[in-house]
Amino acid sequence: MGKRKFKAESKRLLELMINSIYSQREVFLRELISNASDAIDKIYYKALTDENLTFNQSDYYIKIEADKEARTLKIIDTGIGMTQEELEKNLGTIAKSGSLSFKNENEIKDGHDIIGQFGVGFYAAFMVADVVTVVSKALGSDEAFRWESKGTDGYTIEPTTKDTVGTEITLQLKENTEDEKYDEYLEEYRLKEIIKKYSDFIRYPIKMDVTKSKKEEDGDDYVDYKEEETINSMVPIWKKNKSELTDEDYENFYREKRYGFDKPLKHIHLSVDGSIRYNAILFIPENRPFDYYSQDYQKGLELYSNGVLIMEKCADLIPDHFSFVKGLVDSEDLSLNISREMLQHDRQLKLIAKNINKKIKQQLISLQRDDREKYEKFFEAFGRQLKFGVYNEFGANKDTLKDLLLFYSSKEKKLVTLAEYVSRMPEDQKYIYYATGDSIDRIDKLPQTELVADKGYEILYFTEEIDEFAIRMLMSYEEKEFKSVSSQDLGIESEEDKTTEEETNENKELFEYMKEKLAGKVKEVRISKRLKSHPVCLTADGEISIEMEKVINAMPDSNQHVKADKVLEINPNHEVFQTLKDAFEKDKERLDLFINILFNQALLIEGLPVEDPVEFTNNMCKVMVTA
């Protein structure tokens, strides 16, 4: 028979296939094995309705044969085979699939499903082969046919002989280049690696002759011999009943998949049979990957279609705030377009992702409730990501995440949830109070906490940069607004408020003078309602807190130079205040000295740098000399 040309659109698609559709050449083997599995499935389906046909699964397999000398790779199956007409229709027109039409004709609904819904995957073979030869004998036919193509030029079909039903595909590999070593697809270890990676859960045995060695009977030398081995494990763990599996089974699977070197804190096994059918196994790791908070870290779950790996990292399945979760999803209902790497995935993946998001939260809540120690270990590793999730996307996920947050409590001296804090609030407490600082120890010593602590109210300690940003986005919890201990209005009624107002009016000129001397550094100088034993502190008016100023300006790419509206607060009950008043009346030069020292002290308490360390130390020396 003469040479036949591909249709124009098929030729263009084949050029695209060979050059760009697949990101990795190794997937050609996945595609051909999937097609072989489909061909065996078709006999199984025929047997369901044809009483003259029996299907004994142990008789069916896929065989991989590599010939290094001839530089050929064969993929042999015991499937249904193809007639001349089917070879012409399925392999002559790209994206015309026998699998899809077969599925539609037979209305297949049981647990088996046909993977190769688009015939285009077959043409991935041309990424590694100059010549592809297909010899096939269809079930119920005495004839066999040979299809051969060298790529975009076209193909030939001619009669041939074949003893058994099924299909044998032979790839004549391309010559090696500087960039590509096609010989790797003839190496046993590489073929095994690709099969285990992509096709480990194909339901039929994938066999290969594997080189082994044994000691000679009459000597110490070892001789090599070949032995046929089944490479794939066939039954995926996620298709087994949960009752059959132990924690150890899940842990072994976690290690086998190289999800991490740690043990998972928790696993989630899902079997969903609703509007979209899928199985999933998810793991919450114990330890944070070394690159987790870097740009190199890639989130995503492995995505399978009927046991065949489609994507190693499907980012769409997992939200950023749960990006630490490892695992996989295997669905029977994914629509595949052109290749298994290009998914028409909007609707299906969104449904799966929504359910996964909900299940992860449920598991974390149950871990928090049932094993607090484990949850705190998890939170130590990934709490920052949850807080970032509250802040990210303009707070879109804050309701999902708020109950997962933990903060150190001034009263409990340990991490607490927001629900636990609110449950302990006295009736007269209006706000959820928090204080920010570099460490628990530093916050313990902050002057700004004095009034709130003296009132007996609990304070949450924010020691991470993201904390205050997240809480500002959250705004409130159970209708209780968050309030920084540095806020101007703490919502605490005090008998001293009237006295404070009188003191402010009496010393208005002093404060105006101090504000003038600190022009550009503070927005205001005022009497403090919150200080008890400390002489001075800085607070902020407006949306930007002092802690936010520090965080934003410390960012490596920050060009914003954000500035909080700082207020210098003076404790009217401290001896220093009387010293300031005396100096204002009698010695303005000495007052200037005190103003500089007090302001710099306030900066140091906040963890901010003093503006002129030399001037500050000189002023301290002057005070010491004249004291």
XYZ file of C-alpha atoms in Angstrom:
627
model
C 0.000 0.000 0.000
C 1.258 3.478 -0.803
C 2.224 6.235 1.575
C -0.591 8.265 3.082
C -0.342 11.809 4.296
C -1.664 13.164 7.563
C -4.410 15.742 7.208
C -3.104 19.307 7.305
C -4.390 20.037 10.804
C -3.034 16.712 12.053
C 0.388 17.488 10.598
C 0.493 20.846 12.382
C -0.615 19.241 15.617
C 2.038 16.549 15.296
C 4.739 19.202 14.857
C 3.443 20.889 17.994
C 3.340 17.562 19.823
C 6.944 16.705 18.971
C 8.304 20.132 19.842
C 6.362 21.679 22.671
C 3.243 20.095 24.165
C 5.034 17.827 26.631
C 7.548 19.448 28.945
C 9.451 16.177 29.505
C 10.300 13.616 26.857
C 10.077 10.719 29.296
C 6.275 10.923 29.316
C 6.148 9.161 25.928
C 6.384 5.872 27.810
C 3.539 6.817 30.134
C 1.316 7.553 27.123
C 2.089 4.306 25.329
C 1.615 2.228 28.498
C -1.710 3.979 29.178
C -2.871 3.171 25.644
C -1.797 -0.459 26.129
C -3.775 -0.609 29.387
C -6.807 0.808 27.560
C -6.515 -1.894 24.902
C -6.693 -4.608 27.587
C -9.610 -2.818 29.269
C -11.515 -3.031 25.992
C -11.354 -6.833 26.055
C -12.615 -6.720 29.640
C -15.607 -4.606 28.588
C -16.346 -6.862 25.627
C -16.345 -9.849 27.953
C -19.028 -8.200 30.102
C -21.538 -8.410 27.253
C -20.191 -11.254 25.091
C -20.932 -14.659 26.608
C -18.473 -16.310 24.207
C -15.618 -14.246 25.610
C -14.081 -14.857 29.022
C -11.680 -12.438 30.676
C -9.023 -13.934 32.911
C -7.036 -10.943 34.194
C -3.882 -12.988 34.852
C -3.567 -13.638 31.090
C -3.128 -9.966 30.293
C 0.012 -7.852 30.600
C 2.178 -5.160 29.021
C 5.784 -5.978 28.105
C 8.675 -3.537 27.609
C 11.661 -4.725 25.555
C 14.828 -2.719 24.945
C 17.439 -3.698 22.340
C 20.616 -1.674 22.800
C 22.288 -2.943 19.635
C 19.352 -2.183 17.354
C 18.512 0.935 19.447
C 14.838 -0.032 19.537
C 12.276 0.036 22.309
C 9.151 -2.128 22.132
C 5.887 -1.778 24.007
C 3.845 -4.945 23.637
C 0.297 -5.462 24.891
C -2.170 -8.337 24.954
C -5.081 -5.986 24.383
C -7.884 -5.880 21.835
C -5.723 -4.896 18.856
C -6.696 -2.830 15.822
C -8.042 -3.665 12.382
C -6.745 -1.935 9.266
C -9.656 0.486 9.420
C -8.991 1.248 13.104
C -5.285 1.838 12.452
C -6.244 4.270 9.717
C -8.874 6.015 11.828
C -7.070 6.096 15.180
C -3.463 6.659 14.115
C -4.028 8.486 10.845
C -5.994 11.341 12.380
C -4.454 12.951 15.438
C -6.826 13.574 18.337
C -9.263 10.983 17.026
C -9.412 8.385 19.754
C -10.779 4.870 19.577
C -10.956 4.907 23.366
C -13.402 7.789 23.578
C -15.792 6.432 20.942
C -15.550 2.957 22.489
C -16.447 4.413 25.866
C -19.444 6.275 24.466
C -20.726 3.222 22.569
C -20.501 0.937 25.587
C -21.740 3.365 28.269
C -19.091 2.191 30.706
C -19.957 3.050 34.281
C -18.142 0.582 36.524
C -14.840 0.993 38.354
C -12.695 0.524 35.234
C -12.339 3.555 33.043
C -10.518 4.268 29.818
C -7.636 6.678 30.216
C -6.603 7.454 26.641
C -9.567 9.595 25.746
C -7.548 11.477 23.136
C -5.359 9.570 20.697
C -2.832 12.378 20.629
C -0.766 10.777 23.423
C 0.451 8.097 21.004
C 2.346 10.730 19.024
C 4.525 11.558 22.030
C 6.572 8.607 20.698
C 7.958 10.912 17.998
C 9.695 12.996 20.665
C 12.219 10.169 21.047
C 11.866 8.106 17.848
C 12.656 8.707 14.180
C 10.478 5.798 13.122
C 7.427 4.363 14.891
C 6.103 0.969 13.813
C 2.819 -0.498 15.027
C 1.967 -4.148 14.359
C -1.529 -5.059 15.484
C -3.933 -8.007 15.301
C -7.509 -7.326 16.333
C -9.587 -9.620 18.520
C -11.636 -11.963 16.317
C -9.541 -11.285 13.202
C -7.146 -13.581 11.342
C -5.314 -10.650 9.773
C -2.590 -8.401 11.159
C -1.468 -5.013 9.861
C 1.655 -2.915 10.102
C 1.420 0.877 10.486
C 4.658 2.843 10.140
C 5.568 6.517 10.154
C 8.666 8.686 10.219
C 6.735 11.665 11.535
C 5.046 14.518 9.765
C 5.663 13.161 6.236
C 2.902 10.585 6.601
C 2.471 6.884 7.199
C 2.000 3.497 5.521
C -0.304 0.594 6.345
C 0.291 -2.904 4.981
C -0.663 -6.499 5.817
C 1.711 -8.522 7.992
C 1.676 -11.545 10.246
C 1.265 -11.735 14.030
C 0.591 -14.873 16.066
C -1.306 -13.316 18.942
C -4.015 -10.733 19.445
C -2.693 -7.351 20.596
C -0.385 -4.556 19.565
C 3.377 -4.222 19.367
C 4.864 -0.735 19.040
C 8.515 -0.430 18.047
C 10.376 2.843 18.431
C 13.572 3.361 16.450
C 15.242 5.860 18.745
C 16.738 9.097 17.480
C 20.487 9.550 17.401
C 22.011 11.153 20.485
C 22.737 14.864 20.399
C 24.705 17.166 22.687
C 21.500 18.098 24.502
C 19.600 14.784 24.426
C 20.860 11.270 25.138
C 18.125 9.066 23.687
C 20.062 5.942 24.674
C 18.836 6.480 28.247
C 15.494 5.012 27.144
C 17.260 1.687 26.542
C 18.679 1.473 30.068
C 16.906 -0.861 32.490
C 17.216 1.455 35.489
C 15.802 4.420 33.541
C 12.855 2.493 32.142
C 12.041 1.128 35.609
C 12.297 4.654 37.025
C 9.842 6.071 34.457
C 7.393 3.183 34.902
C 7.423 3.527 38.710
C 7.020 7.283 38.479
C 4.084 7.481 36.073
C 2.543 4.040 35.627
C 3.044 2.267 38.962
C -0.706 1.899 39.475
C -1.722 0.661 36.024
C -3.975 -2.318 36.860
C -2.180 -4.812 34.590
C 1.387 -6.103 35.059
C 4.070 -4.132 33.229
C 6.790 -6.709 32.626
C 10.417 -6.301 31.670
C 13.447 -8.598 31.476
C 15.741 -7.407 34.241
C 19.446 -8.187 34.582
C 20.388 -10.060 37.725
C 23.543 -11.777 38.898
C 24.242 -15.019 40.725
C 27.326 -16.822 41.962
C 28.591 -19.628 39.758
C 28.066 -23.074 41.236
C 31.723 -24.070 40.963
C 33.395 -20.750 41.762
C 33.267 -17.315 43.341
C 32.553 -15.421 40.143
C 29.169 -13.893 39.467
C 27.346 -14.272 36.173
C 24.577 -12.061 34.813
C 21.269 -13.473 33.679
C 17.896 -12.070 32.634
C 14.690 -12.614 34.544
C 11.252 -11.287 33.783
C 9.927 -8.979 36.495
C 6.711 -7.080 37.060
C 7.801 -3.467 37.539
C 4.578 -1.822 38.714
C 2.780 -2.399 42.023
C -0.675 -2.254 40.316
C -2.914 -1.646 43.354
C -2.674 1.917 44.692
C -3.017 2.413 48.452
C -5.779 4.972 47.967
C -8.005 2.393 46.263
C -7.822 0.097 49.300
C -10.344 0.206 52.143
C -9.244 2.381 55.036
C -10.053 -0.495 57.405
C -7.337 -2.590 55.714
C -4.649 0.026 56.300
C -2.600 0.887 59.380
C -0.783 4.077 60.349
C 2.400 2.261 59.384
C 1.061 1.655 55.859
C 0.455 5.381 55.433
C 3.865 6.250 56.882
C 5.583 3.800 54.527
C 3.715 5.304 51.584
C 4.781 8.804 52.723
C 8.408 7.662 52.681
C 8.110 5.774 49.399
C 6.704 8.867 47.680
C 9.567 10.910 49.194
C 7.171 13.485 50.608
C 9.641 14.065 53.445
C 12.203 12.495 55.755
C 9.950 13.048 58.769
C 6.853 11.179 59.869
C 3.505 12.732 58.950
C 1.658 14.222 61.920
C -1.688 13.340 60.386
C -3.031 11.649 57.264
C -6.349 12.190 55.504
C -7.763 9.424 53.285
C -10.684 10.548 51.131
C -12.945 8.437 48.913
C -15.508 10.727 47.326
C -18.284 9.429 45.081
C -20.405 12.479 44.401
C -20.747 14.901 41.518
C -17.071 14.236 40.879
C -15.433 10.959 41.885
C -11.964 10.901 43.339
C -9.713 9.355 45.947
C -7.069 11.298 47.841
C -4.421 10.724 50.459
C -3.143 13.880 52.137
C -0.413 14.278 54.729
C 0.263 17.035 57.241
C 4.048 16.912 57.738
C 5.756 17.050 61.104
C 8.666 19.241 60.025
C 8.989 22.215 57.733
C 10.954 21.569 54.506
C 14.241 23.484 54.520
C 13.138 25.623 51.557
C 9.507 26.088 52.658
C 9.642 29.845 53.172
C 11.717 30.437 50.028
C 10.844 31.113 46.399
C 12.190 27.675 45.483
C 9.381 25.845 47.294
C 6.638 24.582 45.001
C 3.270 23.657 46.426
C 0.972 21.122 44.850
C -0.473 17.634 45.062
C 0.262 14.804 42.669
C -2.634 14.425 40.262
C -3.599 11.069 38.794
C -6.250 10.023 36.311
C -7.196 6.414 36.980
C -3.829 5.632 38.518
C -1.771 7.392 35.817
C 0.271 10.364 36.954
C -0.771 13.532 35.146
C 1.060 16.208 37.114
C 3.676 15.955 39.850
C 2.669 19.278 41.410
C -0.867 20.415 40.703
C -0.885 23.787 42.456
C -4.599 24.345 41.762
C -5.573 21.563 44.156
C -4.206 23.203 47.278
C -4.619 26.779 48.572
C -1.512 28.763 49.497
C -2.366 28.741 53.198
C -2.246 24.918 53.198
C 0.728 24.673 50.840
C 2.564 22.490 53.373
C 0.160 19.582 52.717
C 1.633 16.695 50.712
C -0.197 13.940 48.913
C -2.148 13.028 45.826
C -5.536 13.025 44.153
C -6.732 10.362 41.730
C -9.909 11.136 39.814
C -11.942 9.208 37.296
C -13.748 12.287 36.048
C -11.020 14.654 34.883
C -11.405 15.841 31.311
C -8.050 15.709 29.571
C -7.275 17.964 26.669
C -4.535 17.265 24.060
C -2.208 15.703 26.642
C -2.295 14.654 30.243
C -0.374 17.803 31.098
C -2.912 20.247 29.680
C -6.135 19.971 31.636
C -9.583 21.406 31.054
C -9.593 21.594 34.793
C -11.512 24.604 35.973
C -14.727 23.052 37.194
C -13.502 19.625 38.304
C -10.352 20.813 40.040
C -12.185 23.638 41.789
C -14.698 21.161 43.215
C -11.938 18.835 44.422
C -9.859 21.729 45.800
C -12.843 23.144 47.707
C -13.504 19.808 49.399
C -9.821 19.223 50.168
C -9.555 22.683 51.741
C -12.508 21.869 54.012
C -11.132 18.444 54.986
C -7.682 19.816 55.855
C -9.223 22.408 58.167
C -11.371 19.743 59.860
C -8.325 17.573 60.478
C -6.303 20.465 61.899
C -9.157 21.441 64.215
C -9.443 17.848 65.439
C -5.660 17.688 65.960
C -5.827 20.945 67.933
C -8.662 19.561 70.075
C -7.429 15.982 70.573
C -3.644 16.288 70.644
C -2.613 19.825 71.580
C 1.067 18.943 71.852
C 1.142 17.643 68.274
C -0.822 20.653 67.055
C 1.603 23.072 68.684
C 4.467 21.241 66.987
C 2.663 21.641 63.673
C 1.968 25.305 64.409
C 5.610 25.948 65.224
C 6.497 24.690 61.747
C 3.640 26.160 59.689
C 1.802 28.742 61.829
C 3.385 31.613 59.952
C 1.822 30.306 56.728
C -1.623 30.233 58.330
C -1.176 33.824 59.531
C -0.067 34.875 56.079
C -3.175 33.150 54.711
C -5.347 35.360 56.939
C -3.636 38.471 55.573
C -3.275 37.348 51.947
C -5.853 37.982 49.205
C -7.371 40.865 51.203
C -8.518 38.503 53.946
C -10.547 36.204 51.673
C -9.598 33.157 53.765
C -9.665 34.684 57.241
C -12.857 32.903 58.324
C -11.350 29.548 57.317
C -8.147 30.147 59.251
C -9.000 32.207 62.340
C -9.717 29.193 64.579
C -6.391 27.600 63.663
C -4.284 30.481 64.995
C -2.309 30.336 68.237
C -0.684 33.204 70.167
C 1.260 33.326 73.411
C -0.839 34.460 76.376
C 0.391 36.777 79.133
C -1.825 34.959 81.652
C -1.578 31.330 80.573
C 2.146 31.568 79.737
C 1.561 29.307 76.723
C -0.027 29.323 73.268
C -3.791 29.839 73.187
C -6.496 30.033 70.524
C -8.630 33.128 69.991
C -11.673 31.130 71.151
C -9.920 30.280 74.422
C -8.984 33.940 74.962
C -12.537 35.186 74.366
C -14.032 32.501 76.641
C -11.997 33.936 79.558
C -12.766 37.624 78.969
C -14.402 39.432 81.921
C -17.730 41.106 81.157
C -16.283 44.611 81.427
C -13.473 43.877 78.913
C -14.249 45.520 75.575
C -11.316 44.414 73.419
C -8.917 41.556 72.694
C -5.597 43.129 73.696
C -2.274 42.414 72.053
C 1.309 43.632 72.291
C 4.043 43.370 69.661
C 7.752 42.772 70.065
C 10.746 40.688 69.037
C 10.338 38.132 71.818
C 8.145 37.122 74.749
C 10.788 38.420 77.147
C 10.883 41.856 75.517
C 7.093 42.176 75.441
C 6.962 41.207 79.138
C 9.010 44.325 79.870
C 7.136 46.755 77.610
C 5.879 49.842 79.475
C 2.748 49.951 77.281
C 1.385 46.733 78.803
C 1.187 48.143 82.338
C -2.360 49.513 82.402
C -3.959 46.502 80.669
C -2.038 44.025 82.837
C -2.865 46.018 85.990
C -6.537 45.763 85.098
C -6.115 41.967 85.039
C -6.786 41.580 81.321
C -5.057 38.913 79.212
C -2.665 40.106 76.496
C -1.730 38.187 73.345
C 1.951 38.471 72.432
C 2.782 39.011 68.766
C 6.400 38.027 68.125
C 6.324 37.390 64.348
C 6.370 40.087 61.684
C 3.146 38.850 60.092
C 1.116 38.787 63.325
C -0.145 42.342 63.449
C -0.838 42.451 59.700
C -2.955 39.301 60.007
C -4.876 40.601 63.025
C -5.525 43.965 61.384
C -7.023 42.037 58.451
C -9.083 39.855 60.811
C -10.274 43.014 62.626
C -12.348 41.141 65.212
C -13.151 37.717 66.608
C -16.631 36.836 67.845
C -17.515 40.538 67.627
C -14.592 41.477 69.889
C -12.296 43.992 68.219
C -8.519 43.640 68.503
C -6.712 46.462 70.269
C -2.998 47.096 70.607
C -1.788 48.017 74.105
C -0.168 50.973 72.335
C -3.499 52.306 71.038
C -4.611 55.745 72.202
C -8.035 54.525 73.354
C -7.708 51.292 75.309
C -11.368 51.246 76.303
C -10.462 51.177 79.987
C -12.315 53.680 82.165
C -10.071 55.141 84.815
C -10.655 57.449 87.758
C -7.373 59.068 86.790
C -8.666 60.192 83.387
C -9.933 63.501 84.788
C -6.605 64.110 86.543
C -4.775 63.283 83.315
C -6.818 65.862 81.422
C -6.062 68.498 84.045
C -2.350 67.631 83.942
C -2.387 67.963 80.133
C -3.939 71.408 80.247
C -1.581 72.585 82.997
C 1.504 71.458 81.075
C 0.364 72.371 77.578
C 3.291 74.751 77.021
C 5.834 72.119 78.126
C 4.392 69.574 75.703
C 4.299 72.085 72.864
C 7.960 72.891 73.549
C 8.926 69.179 73.574
C 6.966 68.597 70.352
C 8.795 71.502 68.703
C 12.176 70.080 69.764
C 11.177 66.681 68.370
C 9.727 68.127 65.155
C 9.533 65.500 62.403
C 10.114 62.750 64.966
C 6.834 62.724 66.885
C 3.332 63.834 66.031
C 2.500 64.698 69.641
C 3.752 64.698 73.242
C 1.159 63.905 75.896
C 0.403 62.631 79.383
C 0.155 58.837 79.442
C -2.850 56.977 80.833
C -1.183 53.580 80.434
C 2.171 54.010 82.230
C 2.463 52.995 85.875
C 6.140 52.585 86.765
C 7.982 53.529 83.567
C 8.757 57.181 82.788
C 8.196 57.209 79.028
C 7.042 55.224 76.008
C 6.235 55.628 72.349
C 2.814 54.867 70.886
C 1.355 55.445 67.440
C -1.713 57.199 66.128
C -3.253 56.026 62.865
C -3.254 52.793 60.893
C 0.510 52.232 60.828
C 1.894 50.933 64.102
C 5.546 51.220 65.131
C 5.953 47.465 64.648
C 4.532 47.725 61.124
C 6.964 50.541 60.362
C 9.863 48.318 61.426
C 8.662 45.314 59.416
C 7.896 47.166 56.177
C 11.103 49.191 56.207
C 13.183 46.077 56.928
C 11.907 44.291 53.800
C 14.747 43.817 51.286
C 12.847 45.295 48.330
C 11.029 47.979 50.290
C 11.286 51.464 48.807
C 8.345 52.782 50.788
C 10.079 54.122 53.954
C 6.798 53.959 55.867
C 6.583 56.060 59.002
C 4.184 55.626 61.917
C 2.720 58.745 63.520
C 4.597 58.442 66.809
C 3.429 59.904 70.099
C 5.788 60.405 73.055
C 3.885 59.601 76.252
C 5.101 60.829 79.646
C 4.177 59.236 82.963
C 2.894 62.100 85.170
C 3.471 60.031 88.334
C 7.146 59.436 87.672
C 9.927 61.581 89.211
C 11.196 62.339 85.698
C 8.080 64.347 84.939
C 8.757 66.759 87.821
C 12.358 67.088 86.598
C 11.075 68.055 83.133
C 8.707 70.658 84.606
C 11.479 72.173 86.725
C 13.863 72.341 83.767
C 11.157 73.961 81.630
C 10.804 76.717 84.245
C 14.506 77.201 85.032
C 16.921 75.665 82.454
C 15.822 75.171 78.825
C 19.291 73.930 77.803
C 19.090 71.175 80.392
C 15.507 70.411 79.281
C 16.743 69.906 75.705
C 19.214 67.389 77.070
C 16.435 65.502 78.899
C 14.152 65.550 75.851
C 16.866 63.976 73.708
C 17.603 61.276 76.297
C 13.951 60.424 76.935
C 13.109 60.196 73.241
C 16.075 57.917 72.548
C 15.169 55.771 75.548
C 11.681 55.391 74.102
C 13.204 54.392 70.736
C 15.377 51.751 72.404
C 12.405 50.280 74.294
C 10.630 49.879 70.941
C 13.650 48.223 69.344
C 14.241 51.213 67.084
C 17.729 52.610 66.474
C 18.721 55.886 68.115
C 19.237 58.542 65.476
C 22.622 59.775 66.684
C 24.330 57.320 69.079
C 27.283 59.667 69.662
C 25.046 62.571 70.655
C 22.975 60.267 72.856
C 26.005 58.918 74.761
C 27.467 62.420 75.114
C 24.165 63.621 76.582
C 24.123 60.706 79.023
C 27.653 61.678 80.109
C 26.587 65.286 80.630
C 23.749 64.191 82.914
C 26.088 61.920 84.860
C 28.654 64.721 85.313
C 26.092 67.297 86.450
C 23.992 64.911 88.548
